[in-house]
Short mmCIF file of C-alpha atoms in Angstrom, two decimals:
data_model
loop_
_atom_site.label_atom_id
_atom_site.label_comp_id
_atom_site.label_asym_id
_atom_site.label_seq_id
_atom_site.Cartn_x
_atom_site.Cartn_y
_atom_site.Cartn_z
CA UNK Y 23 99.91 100.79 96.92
CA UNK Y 24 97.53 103.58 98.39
CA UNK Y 25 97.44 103.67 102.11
CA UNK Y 26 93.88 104.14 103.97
CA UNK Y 27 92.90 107.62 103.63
CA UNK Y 28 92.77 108.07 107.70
CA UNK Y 29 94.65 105.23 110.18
CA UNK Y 30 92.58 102.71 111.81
CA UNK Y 31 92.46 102.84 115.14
CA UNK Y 32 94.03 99.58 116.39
CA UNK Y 33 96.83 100.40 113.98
CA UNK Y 34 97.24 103.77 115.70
CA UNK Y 35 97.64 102.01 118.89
CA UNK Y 36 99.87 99.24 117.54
CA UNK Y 37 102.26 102.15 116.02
CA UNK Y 38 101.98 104.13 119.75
CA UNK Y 39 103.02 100.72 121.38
CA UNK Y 40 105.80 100.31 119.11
CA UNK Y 41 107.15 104.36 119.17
CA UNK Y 42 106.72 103.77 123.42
CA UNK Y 43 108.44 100.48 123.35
CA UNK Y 44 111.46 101.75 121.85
CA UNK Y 45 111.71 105.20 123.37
CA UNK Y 46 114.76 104.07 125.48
CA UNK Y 47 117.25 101.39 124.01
CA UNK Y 48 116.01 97.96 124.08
CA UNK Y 49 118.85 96.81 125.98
CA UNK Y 50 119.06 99.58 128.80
CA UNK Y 51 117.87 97.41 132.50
CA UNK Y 52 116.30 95.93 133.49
CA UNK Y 53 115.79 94.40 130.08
CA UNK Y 54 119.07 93.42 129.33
CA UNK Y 55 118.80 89.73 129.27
CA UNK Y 56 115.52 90.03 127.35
CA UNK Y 57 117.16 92.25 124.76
CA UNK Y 58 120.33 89.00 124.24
CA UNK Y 59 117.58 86.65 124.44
CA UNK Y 60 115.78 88.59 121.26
CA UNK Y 61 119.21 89.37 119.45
CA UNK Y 62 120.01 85.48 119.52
CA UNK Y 63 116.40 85.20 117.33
CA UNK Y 64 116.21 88.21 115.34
CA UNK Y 65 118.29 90.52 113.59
CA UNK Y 66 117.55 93.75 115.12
CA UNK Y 67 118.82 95.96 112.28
CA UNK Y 68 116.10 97.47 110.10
CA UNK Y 69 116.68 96.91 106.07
CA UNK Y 70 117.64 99.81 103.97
CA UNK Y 71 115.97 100.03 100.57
CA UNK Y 72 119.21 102.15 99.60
CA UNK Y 73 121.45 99.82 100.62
CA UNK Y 74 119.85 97.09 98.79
CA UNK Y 75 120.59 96.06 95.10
CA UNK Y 76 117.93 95.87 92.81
CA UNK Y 77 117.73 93.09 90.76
CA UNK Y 78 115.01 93.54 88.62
CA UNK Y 79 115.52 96.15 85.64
CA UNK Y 80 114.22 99.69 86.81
CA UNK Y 81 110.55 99.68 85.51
CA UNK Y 82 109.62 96.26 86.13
CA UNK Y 83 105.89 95.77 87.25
CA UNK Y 84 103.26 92.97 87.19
CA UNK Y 85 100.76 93.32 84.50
CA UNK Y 86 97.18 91.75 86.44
CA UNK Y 87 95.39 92.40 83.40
CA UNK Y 88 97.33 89.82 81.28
CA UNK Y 89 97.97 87.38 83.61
CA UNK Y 90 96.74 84.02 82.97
CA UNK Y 91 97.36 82.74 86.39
CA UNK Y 92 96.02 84.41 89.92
CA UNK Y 93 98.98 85.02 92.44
CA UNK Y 94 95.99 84.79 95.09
CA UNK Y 95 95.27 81.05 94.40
CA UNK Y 96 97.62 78.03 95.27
CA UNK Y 97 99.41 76.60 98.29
CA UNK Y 98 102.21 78.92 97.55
CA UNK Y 99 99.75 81.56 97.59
CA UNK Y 100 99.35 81.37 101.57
CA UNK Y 101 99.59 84.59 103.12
CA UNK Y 102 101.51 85.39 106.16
CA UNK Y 103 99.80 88.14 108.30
CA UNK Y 104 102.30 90.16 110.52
CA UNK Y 105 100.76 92.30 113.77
CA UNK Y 106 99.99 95.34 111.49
CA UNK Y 107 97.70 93.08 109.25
CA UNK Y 108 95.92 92.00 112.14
CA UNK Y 109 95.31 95.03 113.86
CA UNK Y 110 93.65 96.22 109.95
CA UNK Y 111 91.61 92.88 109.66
CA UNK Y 112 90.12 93.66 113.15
CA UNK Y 113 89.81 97.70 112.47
CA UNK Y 114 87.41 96.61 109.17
CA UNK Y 115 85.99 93.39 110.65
CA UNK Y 116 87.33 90.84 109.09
CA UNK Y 117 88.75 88.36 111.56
CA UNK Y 118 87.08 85.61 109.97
CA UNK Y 119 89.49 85.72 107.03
CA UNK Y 120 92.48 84.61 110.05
CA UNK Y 121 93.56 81.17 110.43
CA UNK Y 122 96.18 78.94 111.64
CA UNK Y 123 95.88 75.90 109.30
CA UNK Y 124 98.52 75.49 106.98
CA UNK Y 125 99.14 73.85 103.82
CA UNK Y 126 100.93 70.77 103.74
CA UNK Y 127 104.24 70.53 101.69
CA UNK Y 128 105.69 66.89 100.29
CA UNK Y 129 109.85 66.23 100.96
CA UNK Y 130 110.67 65.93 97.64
CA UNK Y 131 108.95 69.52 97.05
CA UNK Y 132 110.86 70.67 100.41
CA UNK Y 133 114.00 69.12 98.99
CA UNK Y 134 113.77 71.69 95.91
CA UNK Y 135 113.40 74.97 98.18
CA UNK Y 136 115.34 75.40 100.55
CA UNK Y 137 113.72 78.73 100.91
CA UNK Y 138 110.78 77.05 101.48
CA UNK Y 139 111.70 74.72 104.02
CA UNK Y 140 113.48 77.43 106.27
CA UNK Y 141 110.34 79.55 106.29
CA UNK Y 142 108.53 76.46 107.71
CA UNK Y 143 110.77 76.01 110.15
CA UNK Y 144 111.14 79.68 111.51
CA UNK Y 145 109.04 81.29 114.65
CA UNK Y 146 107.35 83.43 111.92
CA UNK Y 147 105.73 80.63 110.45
CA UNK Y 148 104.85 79.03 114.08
CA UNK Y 149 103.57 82.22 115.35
CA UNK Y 150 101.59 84.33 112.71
CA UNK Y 151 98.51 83.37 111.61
CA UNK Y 152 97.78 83.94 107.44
CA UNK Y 153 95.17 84.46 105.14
CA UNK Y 154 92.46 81.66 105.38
CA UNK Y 155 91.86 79.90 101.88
CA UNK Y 156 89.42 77.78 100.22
CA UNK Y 157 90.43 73.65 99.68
CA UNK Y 158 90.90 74.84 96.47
CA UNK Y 159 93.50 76.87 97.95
CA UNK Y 160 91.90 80.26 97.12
CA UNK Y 161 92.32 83.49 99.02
CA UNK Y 162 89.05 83.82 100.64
CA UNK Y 163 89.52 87.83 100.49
CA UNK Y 164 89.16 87.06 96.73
CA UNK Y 165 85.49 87.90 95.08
CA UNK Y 166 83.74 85.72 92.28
CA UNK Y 167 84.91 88.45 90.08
CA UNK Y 168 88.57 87.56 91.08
CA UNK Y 169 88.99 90.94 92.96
CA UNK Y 170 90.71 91.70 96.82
CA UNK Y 171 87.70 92.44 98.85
CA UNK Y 172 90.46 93.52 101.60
CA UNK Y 173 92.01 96.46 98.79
CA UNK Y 174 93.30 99.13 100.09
CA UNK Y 175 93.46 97.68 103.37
CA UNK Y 176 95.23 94.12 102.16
CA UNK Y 177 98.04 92.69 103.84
CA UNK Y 178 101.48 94.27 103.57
CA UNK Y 179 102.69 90.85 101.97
CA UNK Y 180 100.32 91.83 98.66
CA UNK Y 181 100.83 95.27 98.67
CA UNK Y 182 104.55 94.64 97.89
CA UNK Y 183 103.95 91.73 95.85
CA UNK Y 184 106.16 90.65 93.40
CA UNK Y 185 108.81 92.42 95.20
CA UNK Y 186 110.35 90.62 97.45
CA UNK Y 187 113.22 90.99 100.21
CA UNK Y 188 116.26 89.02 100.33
CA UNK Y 189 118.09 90.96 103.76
CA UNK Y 190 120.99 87.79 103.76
CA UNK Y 191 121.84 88.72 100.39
CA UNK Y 192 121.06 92.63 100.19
CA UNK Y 193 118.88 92.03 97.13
CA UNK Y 194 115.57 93.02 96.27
CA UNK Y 195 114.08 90.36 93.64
CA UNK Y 196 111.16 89.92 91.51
CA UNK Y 197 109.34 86.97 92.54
CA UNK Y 198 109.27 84.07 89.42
CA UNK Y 199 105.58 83.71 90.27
CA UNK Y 200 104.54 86.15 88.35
CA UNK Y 201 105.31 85.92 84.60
CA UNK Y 202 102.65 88.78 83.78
CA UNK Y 203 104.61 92.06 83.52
CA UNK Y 204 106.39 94.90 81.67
CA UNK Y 205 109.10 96.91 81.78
CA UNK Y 206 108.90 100.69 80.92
CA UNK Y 207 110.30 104.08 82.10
CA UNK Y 208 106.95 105.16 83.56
CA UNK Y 209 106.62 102.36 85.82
CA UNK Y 210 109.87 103.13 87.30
CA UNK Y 211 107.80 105.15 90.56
CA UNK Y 212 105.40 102.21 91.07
CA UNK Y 213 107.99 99.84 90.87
CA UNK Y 214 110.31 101.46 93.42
CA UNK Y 215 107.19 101.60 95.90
CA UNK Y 216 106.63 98.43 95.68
CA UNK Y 217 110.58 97.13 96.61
CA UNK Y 218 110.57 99.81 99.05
CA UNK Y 219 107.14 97.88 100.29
CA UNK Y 220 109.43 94.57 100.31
CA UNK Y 221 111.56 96.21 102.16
CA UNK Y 222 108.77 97.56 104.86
CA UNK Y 223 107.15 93.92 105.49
CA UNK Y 224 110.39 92.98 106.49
CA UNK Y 225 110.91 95.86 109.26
CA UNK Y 226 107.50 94.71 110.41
CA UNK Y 227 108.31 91.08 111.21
CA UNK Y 228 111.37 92.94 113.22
CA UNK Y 229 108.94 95.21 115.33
CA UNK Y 230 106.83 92.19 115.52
CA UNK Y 231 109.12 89.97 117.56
CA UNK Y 232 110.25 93.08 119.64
CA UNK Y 233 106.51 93.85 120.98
CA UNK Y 234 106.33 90.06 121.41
CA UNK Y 235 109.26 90.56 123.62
CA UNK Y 236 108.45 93.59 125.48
CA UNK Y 237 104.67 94.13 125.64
CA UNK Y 238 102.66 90.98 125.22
CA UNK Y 239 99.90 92.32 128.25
CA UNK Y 240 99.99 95.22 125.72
CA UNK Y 241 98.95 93.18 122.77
CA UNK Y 242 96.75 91.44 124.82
CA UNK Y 243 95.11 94.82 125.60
CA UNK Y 244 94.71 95.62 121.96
CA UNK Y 245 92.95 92.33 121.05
CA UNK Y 246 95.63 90.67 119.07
CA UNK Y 247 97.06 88.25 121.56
CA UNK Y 248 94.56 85.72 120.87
CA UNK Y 249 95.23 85.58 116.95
CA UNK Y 250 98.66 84.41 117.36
CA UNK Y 251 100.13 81.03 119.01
CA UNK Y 252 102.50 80.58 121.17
CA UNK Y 253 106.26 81.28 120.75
CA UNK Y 254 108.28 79.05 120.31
CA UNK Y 255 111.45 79.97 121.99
CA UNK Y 256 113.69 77.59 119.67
CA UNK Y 257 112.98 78.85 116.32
CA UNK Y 258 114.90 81.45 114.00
CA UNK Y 259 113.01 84.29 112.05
CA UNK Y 260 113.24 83.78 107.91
CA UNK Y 261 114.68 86.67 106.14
CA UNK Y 262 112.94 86.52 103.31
CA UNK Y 263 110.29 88.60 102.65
CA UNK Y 264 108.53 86.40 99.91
CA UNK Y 265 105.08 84.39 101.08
CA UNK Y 266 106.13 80.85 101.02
CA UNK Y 267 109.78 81.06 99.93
CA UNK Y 268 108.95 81.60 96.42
#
């Protein structure tokens, strides 16, 4: 999972906001109320990758090259974008690939995951927009030759992916969408990057709902404002780190 060789500069500014939002506690006045309004939403406490278990066997990583499937295609496939991912879309142009449509899901399927169904129902899902896809259901980041257009600079959902997060539980899974894989000793450094990745998207959606909080003129400032809807005051953040509950 390389990182962009120098940052982008709306990502700068995104990580400046953050590290001057948080230079005094969240809760010191005259943001008290704000701060139990936010702690009644979110769960404030950043993940630990140490303190998680890992469930898959050390060494575990996908294997693209064998795969007969694409992760990037399907309506599971649907990308969530956090504030980080669209600060890099705008940074390389790419805006276009942003949307707020989102795939439909039948009862019975619902019924099945529960996973599923709680991420549609959380202030993530309301918020956020994700990746935009064909009607065929394909990543539109994807090129005829199958490749991320968006690489390094792709979301922090597929740069972890198929580690996943599962903060409720403590445990760091291996998503069952992806059957393409191996296990072997040296794979064990790529594999732990990409659960301590897991672990990272998850941190993000908290500093996401605490500049949401505290410095919405700020994001308006930066340009990302307008990608995201509005909050939705009633709904609880997933903790789950896996697109679509998968």
């Amino acid at each position: 999972m390389p990182a962009p060789a120098a940052p982008l500069p709306t990502v700068r500014r995104l990580e400046q906001l953050f590290t001057e939002v948080t230079a005094k506690p969240l809760w010191a006045p005259p943001n008290f109320w704000r701060y139990l309004r936010l702690c009644s939403r979110v769960r404030l406490r950043f993940a630990r990758l140490e303190a998680m278990t890992m469930v898959p066997p050390p060494g575990k990583v996908n294997h693209c090259a064998a795969c007969l499937d694409n992760c990037c295609i399907g309506k599971h496939a649907s990308v969530p974008l956090r504030l980080r991912d669209i600060a890099t879309l705008i940074d390389v142009g790419r805006t276009d690939l942003m949307t707020h449509a989102r795939p439909a899901f039948a009862d019975a399927e619902l019924a099945e995951r529960p996973a599923l169904r709680r991420q549609l129902g959380s202030a993530a899902w309301a918020i956020f927009p994700r990746l935009r896809q064909t009607r065929y259901y394909a990543c539109l980041a994807l090129s005829t030759a199958g490749q991320c257009t968006l690489y390094p600079h792709w979301p922090l959902s597929c740069a972890r992916f198929p580690y996943a997060l599962d903060v409720g539980g403590r445990e760091i899974f291996y998503s069952r969408r992806c059957d393409a894989f191996w296990v072997r000793p040296s794979a064990r450094e790529r594999a732990t990057a990409m659960a301590a990745g897991a672990v990272a998207a998850y941190n993000e959606t908290i500093k996401d709902f605490i500049l949401l909080s505290y410095a919405r003129a700020a994001l308006q400032e930066l340009g990302l404002a307008q990608y995201l809807r509005q909050d939705d005051a009633g709904a609880a953040v997933d903790t789950t780190t896996e697109p679509m509950g998968q």
